[in-house]
């Protein structure tokens, strides 16, 4: 799971889903608050409408019917009474005049009628209104569970006969109602649709990028890579096309240099053969042997140069091998042999002939100059290390990198038996680097030299890489 959120696709999906969740939470909060305001406004306007109707009825009915009208209008939550003084002693309106405007409109819009409204929230513990019947009060408390806030409204309307119609009511702020089933089902459905859509769209973006990444890795290891298809968004298609052009140029460049070296080697063989024939015709033995040795050295250098070129641009196929079996086979093939400790089973994807040539060159150097070779293997999650140790004199620190240069030799006798051509380590490093690895040398504290061959671990090719193969 951490690996998923480490990818661009996982992070973008997580970001979008989180943003959606926050937006939905804010929207839900605003919706609930607006719903509460709407319900309270409706309750307040309903009481104001009743008060206006009762005032009109009182003004039109004889005074003998006033008490009967008030008794009929009263309800458990709204109380009406006639009084010579208003219950509201001020004319300001906490609601901005909305209730007054509604009442005045229902009363015919007379501007000279005095209407007073007072609204305030109940801050203390909410108790049922004092005029409720005991059974009604108990039912009310049980229903609301004491978890409500309330709004009290006092309304005083001046009547034509000089009296005041005082109206008292209280309406509770409705508690939050969470439709959990609907909320959860909506959230899951929205998240599923969103994740599916984002996953599909991001696959169109990430898929081509993965193809380019894997193709670049394979190209860096020297494998043949077919041109990648131009799919995905415009920017990704431009990147893919640039990679295809780069790959074509690199392949053409290496192929041209390889053909040049091959042609050079082929052309040199004919005059070298002619020189060898003429050298055989020399009568003086010492001169003849010297000429033949020089020609053979030149021939060996030409062959080594061609081998170096093959190490730079080889068309050998990659294979997955067991490193232990691979090294044991190399140990059996070499005449002098070497000590080997492979450790645990390790699998590598490489070109077997090329890597065998590289390891053979390094091991032969250890045998020739270090008195023998001891090979061990180490590995971790990302790379495999093949350590080739000897007990020789080592190499001066300032020349450790120089020995990898073509034709550089620490041994200055120019003898082919003791000094070689100076291309062994160059060929080895070229081959290992073509596999995405590296070859390094270091003097050991206890004496001798250790050559470390580092190769990337075998990675199973994914679907896109298999399609490329």
CSV table of C-alpha atoms in Angstrom, one decimal:
chain,number,residue,atom,x,y,z
A,1,UNK,CA,0.0,0.0,0.0
A,2,UNK,CA,2.8,2.6,0.7
A,3,UNK,CA,4.2,1.7,-2.7
A,4,UNK,CA,0.8,2.7,-4.3
A,5,UNK,CA,0.8,6.1,-2.7
A,6,UNK,CA,4.4,6.7,-3.7
A,7,UNK,CA,3.4,6.6,-7.4
A,8,UNK,CA,2.1,9.7,-9.2
A,9,UNK,CA,-1.2,7.9,-10.0
A,10,UNK,CA,-1.8,7.0,-6.3
A,11,UNK,CA,-1.0,10.5,-5.1
A,12,UNK,CA,-3.2,12.2,-7.6
A,13,UNK,CA,-6.1,9.9,-6.8
A,14,UNK,CA,-5.6,10.4,-3.1
A,15,UNK,CA,-5.5,14.2,-3.5
A,16,UNK,CA,-8.6,14.3,-5.6
A,17,UNK,CA,-10.6,12.0,-3.2
A,18,UNK,CA,-9.5,14.1,-0.2
A,19,UNK,CA,-10.5,17.3,-1.9
A,20,UNK,CA,-13.9,15.8,-2.8
A,21,UNK,CA,-14.4,14.6,0.8
A,22,UNK,CA,-13.6,18.1,2.2
A,23,UNK,CA,-15.9,19.8,-0.3
A,24,UNK,CA,-18.7,17.4,0.5
A,25,UNK,CA,-18.2,18.0,4.3
A,26,UNK,CA,-18.4,21.7,3.8
A,27,UNK,CA,-21.4,21.5,1.6
A,28,UNK,CA,-23.2,19.2,4.0
A,29,UNK,CA,-22.5,21.6,6.9
A,30,UNK,CA,-23.9,24.5,4.9
A,31,UNK,CA,-26.9,22.5,3.8
A,32,UNK,CA,-27.7,21.5,7.4
A,33,UNK,CA,-27.4,25.1,8.6
A,34,UNK,CA,-29.5,26.5,5.8
A,35,UNK,CA,-32.1,23.8,6.4
A,36,UNK,CA,-32.2,24.8,10.1
A,37,UNK,CA,-32.7,28.4,9.2
A,38,UNK,CA,-35.4,27.6,6.7
A,39,UNK,CA,-37.3,25.5,9.2
A,40,UNK,CA,-37.1,28.2,11.9
A,41,UNK,CA,-38.2,30.9,9.5
A,42,UNK,CA,-41.2,28.8,8.4
A,43,UNK,CA,-42.2,28.2,12.0
A,44,UNK,CA,-41.9,31.9,12.8
A,45,UNK,CA,-43.9,33.0,9.7
A,46,UNK,CA,-46.6,30.4,10.5
A,47,UNK,CA,-47.0,31.9,14.0
A,48,UNK,CA,-47.0,35.4,12.6
A,49,UNK,CA,-49.7,34.4,10.0
A,50,UNK,CA,-51.9,33.0,12.8
A,51,UNK,CA,-51.5,36.2,14.8
A,52,UNK,CA,-52.5,38.4,11.9
A,53,UNK,CA,-55.6,36.3,11.3
A,54,UNK,CA,-56.6,36.3,14.9
A,55,UNK,CA,-56.1,40.2,15.0
A,56,UNK,CA,-58.4,40.6,12.0
A,57,UNK,CA,-61.0,38.3,13.5
A,58,UNK,CA,-61.0,40.1,16.9
A,59,UNK,CA,-61.5,43.5,15.2
A,60,UNK,CA,-64.4,42.2,13.2
A,61,UNK,CA,-66.1,40.2,16.0
A,62,UNK,CA,-68.1,41.6,18.8
A,63,UNK,CA,-66.2,42.0,22.1
A,64,UNK,CA,-68.4,39.3,23.7
A,65,UNK,CA,-66.7,36.8,21.4
A,66,UNK,CA,-63.1,37.8,22.0
A,67,UNK,CA,-62.4,35.4,24.7
A,68,UNK,CA,-63.9,32.5,22.7
A,69,UNK,CA,-61.8,33.5,19.8
A,70,UNK,CA,-58.6,33.5,21.9
A,71,UNK,CA,-59.4,30.1,23.4
A,72,UNK,CA,-60.0,28.7,20.0
A,73,UNK,CA,-56.7,30.2,18.7
A,74,UNK,CA,-54.5,29.0,21.5
A,75,UNK,CA,-52.4,25.9,21.1
A,76,UNK,CA,-49.8,24.2,23.2
A,77,UNK,CA,-46.9,26.2,21.6
A,78,UNK,CA,-48.7,29.5,20.7
A,79,UNK,CA,-50.6,31.6,23.2
A,80,UNK,CA,-52.8,34.6,22.5
A,81,UNK,CA,-54.1,37.2,24.9
A,82,UNK,CA,-55.7,40.7,24.9
A,83,UNK,CA,-54.1,43.3,27.1
A,84,UNK,CA,-54.2,47.1,27.4
A,85,UNK,CA,-50.4,47.2,27.3
A,86,UNK,CA,-48.0,45.5,24.8
A,87,UNK,CA,-45.9,42.6,26.0
A,88,UNK,CA,-43.0,44.0,23.8
A,89,UNK,CA,-41.9,47.3,25.2
A,90,UNK,CA,-39.6,48.4,22.3
A,91,UNK,CA,-40.0,48.9,18.6
A,92,UNK,CA,-36.7,47.6,17.3
A,93,UNK,CA,-36.7,44.2,15.5
A,94,UNK,CA,-34.0,41.6,15.9
A,95,UNK,CA,-35.1,39.9,12.7
A,96,UNK,CA,-34.7,42.9,10.5
A,97,UNK,CA,-38.4,43.5,10.3
A,98,UNK,CA,-39.3,40.3,8.3
A,99,UNK,CA,-42.0,39.2,10.7
A,100,UNK,CA,-43.5,42.7,11.0
A,101,UNK,CA,-43.6,43.0,7.2
A,102,UNK,CA,-45.4,39.7,6.9
A,103,UNK,CA,-48.0,40.6,9.6
A,104,UNK,CA,-48.5,44.1,8.2
A,105,UNK,CA,-49.1,42.6,4.8
A,106,UNK,CA,-51.7,40.2,6.1
A,107,UNK,CA,-53.4,43.0,8.0
A,108,UNK,CA,-53.9,45.1,4.8
A,109,UNK,CA,-50.6,47.0,4.8
A,110,UNK,CA,-51.8,49.9,7.0
A,111,UNK,CA,-48.7,51.9,7.9
A,112,UNK,CA,-50.2,53.5,11.0
A,113,UNK,CA,-50.7,50.2,12.9
A,114,UNK,CA,-48.0,49.6,15.5
A,115,UNK,CA,-46.5,46.1,15.4
A,116,UNK,CA,-43.7,45.1,17.8
A,117,UNK,CA,-41.6,41.9,17.5
A,118,UNK,CA,-39.0,40.5,19.8
A,119,UNK,CA,-36.9,37.4,18.9
A,120,UNK,CA,-34.2,36.0,21.1
A,121,UNK,CA,-32.5,32.7,21.6
A,122,UNK,CA,-33.0,30.8,24.9
A,123,UNK,CA,-29.5,30.5,26.4
A,124,UNK,CA,-30.4,28.7,29.7
A,125,UNK,CA,-31.6,25.2,30.1
A,126,UNK,CA,-34.6,24.8,27.9
A,127,UNK,CA,-37.8,23.9,29.7
A,128,UNK,CA,-41.3,23.5,28.2
A,129,UNK,CA,-43.4,26.5,28.0
A,130,UNK,CA,-45.2,27.1,31.3
A,131,UNK,CA,-48.7,26.8,29.9
A,132,UNK,CA,-48.2,23.3,28.5
A,133,UNK,CA,-50.1,20.5,30.1
A,134,UNK,CA,-47.9,18.1,32.2
A,135,UNK,CA,-48.4,15.2,29.8
A,136,UNK,CA,-47.5,17.5,26.8
A,137,UNK,CA,-44.4,18.9,28.6
A,138,UNK,CA,-43.2,15.4,29.4
A,139,UNK,CA,-43.7,14.2,25.9
A,140,UNK,CA,-42.0,17.2,24.5
A,141,UNK,CA,-38.9,16.7,26.7
A,142,UNK,CA,-38.8,13.0,25.8
A,143,UNK,CA,-39.0,13.8,22.1
A,144,UNK,CA,-36.3,16.4,22.1
A,145,UNK,CA,-34.1,14.6,24.6
A,146,UNK,CA,-33.1,18.0,26.0
A,147,UNK,CA,-30.6,18.5,23.1
A,148,UNK,CA,-32.2,21.5,21.4
A,149,UNK,CA,-31.8,25.2,21.3
A,150,UNK,CA,-34.9,27.4,21.0
A,151,UNK,CA,-36.1,30.7,19.7
A,152,UNK,CA,-38.7,32.7,21.6
A,153,UNK,CA,-40.9,35.2,19.7
A,154,UNK,CA,-43.1,37.8,21.4
A,155,UNK,CA,-45.4,39.7,19.1
A,156,UNK,CA,-47.6,42.7,20.0
A,157,UNK,CA,-50.2,44.0,17.5
A,158,UNK,CA,-52.2,47.2,18.2
A,159,UNK,CA,-55.9,46.6,17.6
A,160,UNK,CA,-58.4,49.2,16.4
A,161,UNK,CA,-60.1,49.5,19.9
A,162,UNK,CA,-56.8,50.4,21.6
A,163,UNK,CA,-56.0,47.0,23.0
A,164,UNK,CA,-53.0,44.9,22.2
A,165,UNK,CA,-53.0,41.4,20.9
A,166,UNK,CA,-49.9,39.7,22.6
A,167,UNK,CA,-48.7,36.5,21.0
A,168,UNK,CA,-46.0,34.3,22.7
A,169,UNK,CA,-44.5,31.3,21.0
A,170,UNK,CA,-41.4,29.2,21.1
A,171,UNK,CA,-40.0,27.0,18.3
A,172,UNK,CA,-37.0,24.8,18.7
A,173,UNK,CA,-34.0,24.7,16.4
A,174,UNK,CA,-34.4,21.3,14.7
A,175,UNK,CA,-31.6,18.9,15.7
A,176,UNK,CA,-29.2,17.6,13.0
A,177,UNK,CA,-30.6,14.6,11.2
A,178,UNK,CA,-28.0,12.5,9.5
A,179,UNK,CA,-29.3,10.1,6.9
A,180,UNK,CA,-26.3,7.8,7.4
A,181,UNK,CA,-27.4,5.1,4.9
A,182,UNK,CA,-27.9,7.7,2.2
A,183,UNK,CA,-24.8,9.6,3.1
A,184,UNK,CA,-22.5,6.5,3.1
A,185,UNK,CA,-24.0,5.1,-0.1
A,186,UNK,CA,-23.6,8.4,-1.8
A,187,UNK,CA,-20.0,8.8,-0.6
A,188,UNK,CA,-19.0,5.2,-1.6
A,189,UNK,CA,-20.7,5.6,-5.0
A,190,UNK,CA,-19.1,9.0,-5.7
A,191,UNK,CA,-15.7,7.8,-4.5
A,192,UNK,CA,-15.9,4.6,-6.7
A,193,UNK,CA,-16.9,6.6,-9.8
A,194,UNK,CA,-14.2,9.2,-9.1
A,195,UNK,CA,-11.4,6.7,-8.5
A,196,UNK,CA,-12.4,4.7,-11.6
A,197,UNK,CA,-12.5,7.7,-13.8
A,198,UNK,CA,-9.2,9.1,-12.4
A,199,UNK,CA,-7.5,5.7,-12.6
A,200,UNK,CA,-8.5,5.4,-16.3
A,201,UNK,CA,-7.4,8.9,-17.2
A,202,UNK,CA,-4.1,8.6,-15.3
A,203,UNK,CA,-3.4,5.3,-16.9
A,204,UNK,CA,-3.4,7.0,-20.2
A,205,UNK,CA,-0.8,9.4,-18.8
A,206,UNK,CA,1.3,7.0,-16.6
A,207,UNK,CA,1.3,4.1,-19.1
A,208,UNK,CA,3.4,5.8,-21.8
A,209,UNK,CA,5.7,7.3,-19.1
A,210,UNK,CA,6.3,3.8,-17.8
A,211,UNK,CA,7.1,2.5,-21.3
A,212,UNK,CA,9.6,5.3,-21.8
A,213,UNK,CA,11.2,4.6,-18.3
A,214,UNK,CA,11.5,0.9,-19.0
A,215,UNK,CA,12.8,1.4,-22.5
A,216,UNK,CA,15.4,3.9,-21.3
A,217,UNK,CA,16.6,1.4,-18.7
A,218,UNK,CA,16.8,-1.4,-21.3
A,219,UNK,CA,18.6,0.9,-23.7
A,220,UNK,CA,21.1,1.8,-21.0
A,221,UNK,CA,21.8,-1.9,-20.6
A,222,UNK,CA,22.5,-2.2,-24.3
A,223,UNK,CA,19.3,-4.1,-25.2
A,224,UNK,CA,17.6,-3.7,-28.5
A,225,UNK,CA,14.4,-1.6,-28.1
A,226,UNK,CA,11.8,-1.1,-30.8
A,227,UNK,CA,10.4,2.4,-31.3
A,228,UNK,CA,7.7,3.2,-28.8
A,229,UNK,CA,4.2,3.9,-29.9
A,230,UNK,CA,3.1,7.5,-29.8
A,231,UNK,CA,0.1,7.4,-27.5
A,232,UNK,CA,-1.2,9.5,-24.6
A,233,UNK,CA,-1.4,13.3,-24.1
A,234,UNK,CA,0.5,15.6,-26.5
A,235,UNK,CA,3.3,16.3,-24.0
A,236,UNK,CA,3.8,12.5,-23.5
A,237,UNK,CA,3.8,11.9,-27.2
A,238,UNK,CA,6.5,14.6,-27.6
A,239,UNK,CA,8.6,12.9,-24.9
A,240,UNK,CA,8.2,9.5,-26.5
A,241,UNK,CA,9.1,10.8,-30.0
A,242,UNK,CA,12.2,12.5,-28.5
A,243,UNK,CA,13.2,9.2,-26.9
A,244,UNK,CA,12.7,7.4,-30.2
A,245,UNK,CA,14.9,9.9,-32.0
A,246,UNK,CA,17.6,9.7,-29.3
A,247,UNK,CA,17.6,5.9,-29.4
A,248,UNK,CA,17.9,5.9,-33.2
A,249,UNK,CA,20.8,8.3,-33.1
A,250,UNK,CA,22.7,6.4,-30.4
A,251,UNK,CA,22.1,3.1,-32.2
A,252,UNK,CA,23.4,4.6,-35.4
A,253,UNK,CA,26.4,6.2,-33.7
A,254,UNK,CA,27.5,3.0,-32.0
A,255,UNK,CA,26.8,0.9,-35.2
A,256,UNK,CA,28.9,3.3,-37.3
A,257,UNK,CA,31.8,3.1,-34.8
A,258,UNK,CA,31.6,-0.6,-34.7
A,259,UNK,CA,31.6,-1.0,-38.4
A,260,UNK,CA,34.6,1.4,-38.6
A,261,UNK,CA,36.6,-0.7,-36.1
A,262,UNK,CA,35.6,-3.9,-37.8
A,263,UNK,CA,36.6,-2.6,-41.2
A,264,UNK,CA,39.9,-1.4,-39.7
A,265,UNK,CA,40.6,-4.8,-38.2
A,266,UNK,CA,39.8,-6.5,-41.4
A,267,UNK,CA,42.0,-4.2,-43.5
A,268,UNK,CA,44.9,-4.7,-41.0
A,269,UNK,CA,44.8,-8.4,-41.2
A,270,UNK,CA,45.9,-8.6,-44.8
A,271,UNK,CA,49.1,-6.5,-44.4
A,272,UNK,CA,49.9,-8.3,-41.2
A,273,UNK,CA,49.6,-11.6,-42.9
A,274,UNK,CA,51.9,-10.4,-45.7
A,275,UNK,CA,54.4,-9.2,-43.1
A,276,UNK,CA,54.3,-12.6,-41.3
A,277,UNK,CA,55.0,-14.4,-44.6
A,278,UNK,CA,57.9,-12.0,-45.4
A,279,UNK,CA,59.3,-12.4,-41.9
A,280,UNK,CA,59.4,-16.1,-42.4
A,281,UNK,CA,61.7,-15.6,-45.4
A,282,UNK,CA,64.3,-13.7,-43.4
A,283,UNK,CA,67.4,-15.9,-43.2
A,284,UNK,CA,68.9,-14.5,-39.9
A,285,UNK,CA,67.1,-16.3,-37.1
A,286,UNK,CA,67.3,-13.6,-34.5
A,287,UNK,CA,65.9,-10.9,-36.9
A,288,UNK,CA,63.2,-13.4,-38.1
A,289,UNK,CA,62.0,-14.2,-34.6
A,290,UNK,CA,61.9,-10.5,-33.6
A,291,UNK,CA,59.8,-9.6,-36.7
A,292,UNK,CA,57.5,-12.6,-36.1
A,293,UNK,CA,57.0,-11.6,-32.5
A,294,UNK,CA,56.2,-8.0,-33.5
A,295,UNK,CA,53.7,-9.1,-36.1
A,296,UNK,CA,52.0,-11.5,-33.6
A,297,UNK,CA,51.8,-8.7,-31.0
A,298,UNK,CA,50.2,-6.4,-33.6
A,299,UNK,CA,47.8,-9.2,-34.6
A,300,UNK,CA,46.8,-9.7,-30.9
A,301,UNK,CA,46.2,-6.0,-30.5
A,302,UNK,CA,44.0,-6.0,-33.5
A,303,UNK,CA,42.0,-8.9,-32.2
A,304,UNK,CA,41.7,-7.2,-28.8
A,305,UNK,CA,40.5,-4.0,-30.4
A,306,UNK,CA,37.8,-5.9,-32.2
A,307,UNK,CA,36.8,-7.6,-29.0
A,308,UNK,CA,36.7,-4.3,-27.3
A,309,UNK,CA,34.3,-3.0,-30.0
A,310,UNK,CA,32.1,-6.1,-29.6
A,311,UNK,CA,31.9,-5.3,-25.9
A,312,UNK,CA,30.7,-1.8,-26.7
A,313,UNK,CA,27.9,-2.9,-29.2
A,314,UNK,CA,26.9,-6.5,-28.9
A,315,UNK,CA,23.7,-8.0,-30.2
A,316,UNK,CA,23.7,-10.9,-27.7
A,317,UNK,CA,20.4,-11.8,-26.2
A,318,UNK,CA,19.6,-11.3,-22.5
A,319,UNK,CA,19.0,-14.3,-20.4
A,320,UNK,CA,18.0,-14.9,-16.7
A,321,UNK,CA,20.7,-17.0,-15.1
A,322,UNK,CA,21.4,-18.4,-11.6
A,323,UNK,CA,24.5,-16.6,-10.6
A,324,UNK,CA,25.9,-19.5,-8.6
A,325,UNK,CA,25.6,-22.0,-11.5
A,326,UNK,CA,26.9,-19.4,-13.9
A,327,UNK,CA,30.1,-18.8,-11.8
A,328,UNK,CA,30.6,-22.5,-11.2
A,329,UNK,CA,30.5,-23.1,-15.0
A,330,UNK,CA,33.0,-20.3,-15.5
A,331,UNK,CA,35.2,-21.8,-12.7
A,332,UNK,CA,35.2,-25.2,-14.5
A,333,UNK,CA,36.0,-23.6,-17.9
A,334,UNK,CA,39.1,-21.7,-16.7
A,335,UNK,CA,42.3,-23.6,-16.8
A,336,UNK,CA,43.7,-22.3,-13.5
A,337,UNK,CA,40.4,-22.1,-11.7
A,338,UNK,CA,39.6,-19.9,-8.7
A,339,UNK,CA,38.1,-20.1,-5.2
A,340,UNK,CA,34.4,-19.5,-5.2
A,341,UNK,CA,31.8,-18.7,-2.5
A,342,UNK,CA,28.4,-17.9,-4.1
A,343,UNK,CA,26.2,-17.7,-0.9
A,344,UNK,CA,22.4,-17.6,-1.4
A,345,UNK,CA,20.6,-18.2,-4.7
A,346,UNK,CA,20.7,-15.1,-6.9
A,347,UNK,CA,19.1,-14.6,-10.3
A,348,UNK,CA,20.4,-12.0,-12.8
A,349,UNK,CA,19.3,-10.9,-16.2
A,350,UNK,CA,22.4,-10.5,-18.4
A,351,UNK,CA,24.2,-11.4,-21.6
A,352,UNK,CA,26.0,-14.6,-20.6
A,353,UNK,CA,28.8,-14.6,-23.1
A,354,UNK,CA,29.7,-10.9,-22.6
A,355,UNK,CA,29.6,-11.0,-18.8
A,356,UNK,CA,31.7,-14.2,-18.9
A,357,UNK,CA,34.3,-12.4,-21.0
A,358,UNK,CA,34.3,-9.5,-18.5
A,359,UNK,CA,34.7,-11.7,-15.5
A,360,UNK,CA,37.3,-13.9,-17.2
A,361,UNK,CA,39.4,-10.8,-17.9
A,362,UNK,CA,39.2,-9.6,-14.3
A,363,UNK,CA,39.9,-13.0,-12.8
A,364,UNK,CA,42.8,-13.6,-15.1
A,365,UNK,CA,44.3,-10.3,-14.0
A,366,UNK,CA,44.0,-11.4,-10.4
A,367,UNK,CA,45.6,-14.7,-11.2
A,368,UNK,CA,48.4,-13.2,-13.3
A,369,UNK,CA,49.3,-10.3,-11.0
A,370,UNK,CA,47.8,-11.2,-7.6
A,371,UNK,CA,48.8,-14.8,-7.1
A,372,UNK,CA,45.2,-16.2,-7.5
A,373,UNK,CA,41.6,-15.1,-7.3
A,374,UNK,CA,38.9,-15.6,-4.6
A,375,UNK,CA,35.3,-14.8,-5.8
A,376,UNK,CA,32.4,-14.0,-3.5
A,377,UNK,CA,28.8,-12.7,-4.1
A,378,UNK,CA,26.7,-10.3,-2.2
A,379,UNK,CA,23.2,-8.9,-2.9
A,380,UNK,CA,20.6,-6.6,-1.6
A,381,UNK,CA,17.2,-5.4,-2.9
A,382,UNK,CA,18.7,-3.3,-5.8
A,383,UNK,CA,22.0,-4.7,-6.8
A,384,UNK,CA,24.3,-7.7,-6.9
A,385,UNK,CA,28.1,-7.4,-6.1
A,386,UNK,CA,30.7,-9.9,-7.3
A,387,UNK,CA,33.9,-9.4,-5.4
A,388,UNK,CA,37.2,-10.7,-7.0
A,389,UNK,CA,40.0,-10.6,-4.4
A,390,UNK,CA,43.7,-11.4,-4.7
A,391,UNK,CA,46.8,-11.2,-2.4
A,392,UNK,CA,49.1,-9.4,-4.8
A,393,UNK,CA,50.9,-6.1,-4.3
A,394,UNK,CA,47.9,-4.0,-5.3
A,395,UNK,CA,47.9,-0.9,-7.4
A,396,UNK,CA,49.1,2.6,-6.6
A,397,UNK,CA,46.2,4.8,-5.6
A,398,UNK,CA,46.9,7.4,-8.3
A,399,UNK,CA,46.7,4.7,-11.0
A,400,UNK,CA,43.6,2.8,-10.0
A,401,UNK,CA,41.4,4.6,-12.6
A,402,UNK,CA,44.2,4.7,-15.2
A,403,UNK,CA,44.2,0.9,-15.5
A,404,UNK,CA,40.8,1.0,-17.1
A,405,UNK,CA,42.1,3.1,-20.0
A,406,UNK,CA,42.6,1.2,-23.3
A,407,UNK,CA,46.2,-0.1,-23.8
A,408,UNK,CA,47.4,1.2,-20.4
A,409,UNK,CA,49.6,-1.4,-18.6
A,410,UNK,CA,51.3,-1.2,-15.2
A,411,UNK,CA,53.8,-3.8,-16.4
A,412,UNK,CA,56.2,-1.9,-18.8
A,413,UNK,CA,58.1,-4.8,-20.3
A,414,UNK,CA,55.8,-5.0,-23.4
A,415,UNK,CA,56.0,-8.7,-23.1
A,416,UNK,CA,52.8,-10.5,-24.2
A,417,UNK,CA,53.4,-13.2,-21.6
A,418,UNK,CA,53.6,-10.9,-18.7
A,419,UNK,CA,51.9,-7.7,-19.7
A,420,UNK,CA,49.1,-8.5,-22.1
A,421,UNK,CA,47.6,-5.8,-24.4
A,422,UNK,CA,46.2,-3.5,-21.7
A,423,UNK,CA,42.6,-3.9,-22.9
A,424,UNK,CA,41.3,-6.5,-20.5
A,425,UNK,CA,39.9,-4.2,-17.8
A,426,UNK,CA,38.7,-1.7,-20.5
A,427,UNK,CA,36.7,-4.5,-22.1
A,428,UNK,CA,35.4,-5.7,-18.8
A,429,UNK,CA,34.2,-2.2,-17.6
A,430,UNK,CA,32.6,-1.5,-21.0
A,431,UNK,CA,30.6,-4.8,-20.9
A,432,UNK,CA,29.5,-4.3,-17.3
A,433,UNK,CA,28.5,-0.7,-17.9
A,434,UNK,CA,26.5,-1.8,-20.9
A,435,UNK,CA,24.5,-3.9,-18.4
A,436,UNK,CA,23.8,-0.9,-16.2
A,437,UNK,CA,26.5,-1.9,-13.7
A,438,UNK,CA,30.0,-0.8,-12.7
A,439,UNK,CA,33.5,-2.1,-12.1
A,440,UNK,CA,35.7,-0.6,-9.3
A,441,UNK,CA,39.1,-1.5,-7.9
A,442,UNK,CA,40.3,-0.9,-4.3
A,443,UNK,CA,43.4,-1.9,-2.4
A,444,UNK,CA,42.6,-4.2,0.6
A,445,UNK,CA,43.9,-3.2,4.1
A,446,UNK,CA,45.3,-6.6,4.6
A,447,UNK,CA,47.1,-6.5,1.2
A,448,UNK,CA,46.0,-7.3,-2.3
A,449,UNK,CA,43.4,-5.9,-4.5
A,450,UNK,CA,39.6,-6.3,-4.7
A,451,UNK,CA,37.6,-5.8,-7.9
A,452,UNK,CA,33.9,-5.2,-7.3
A,453,UNK,CA,31.5,-5.9,-10.2
A,454,UNK,CA,28.1,-4.4,-9.5
A,455,UNK,CA,25.1,-5.4,-11.5
A,456,UNK,CA,21.4,-4.4,-11.1
A,457,UNK,CA,19.1,-7.1,-9.7
A,458,UNK,CA,16.9,-9.0,-12.0
A,459,UNK,CA,13.5,-7.2,-12.3
A,460,UNK,CA,10.6,-9.2,-13.7
A,461,UNK,CA,9.4,-7.4,-16.9
A,462,UNK,CA,5.9,-5.9,-16.6
A,463,UNK,CA,3.1,-6.2,-19.2
A,464,UNK,CA,4.4,-3.1,-21.1
A,465,UNK,CA,8.0,-4.4,-21.1
A,466,UNK,CA,6.8,-7.8,-22.3
A,467,UNK,CA,5.0,-6.1,-25.2
A,468,UNK,CA,8.2,-4.3,-26.1
A,469,UNK,CA,10.0,-7.6,-26.1
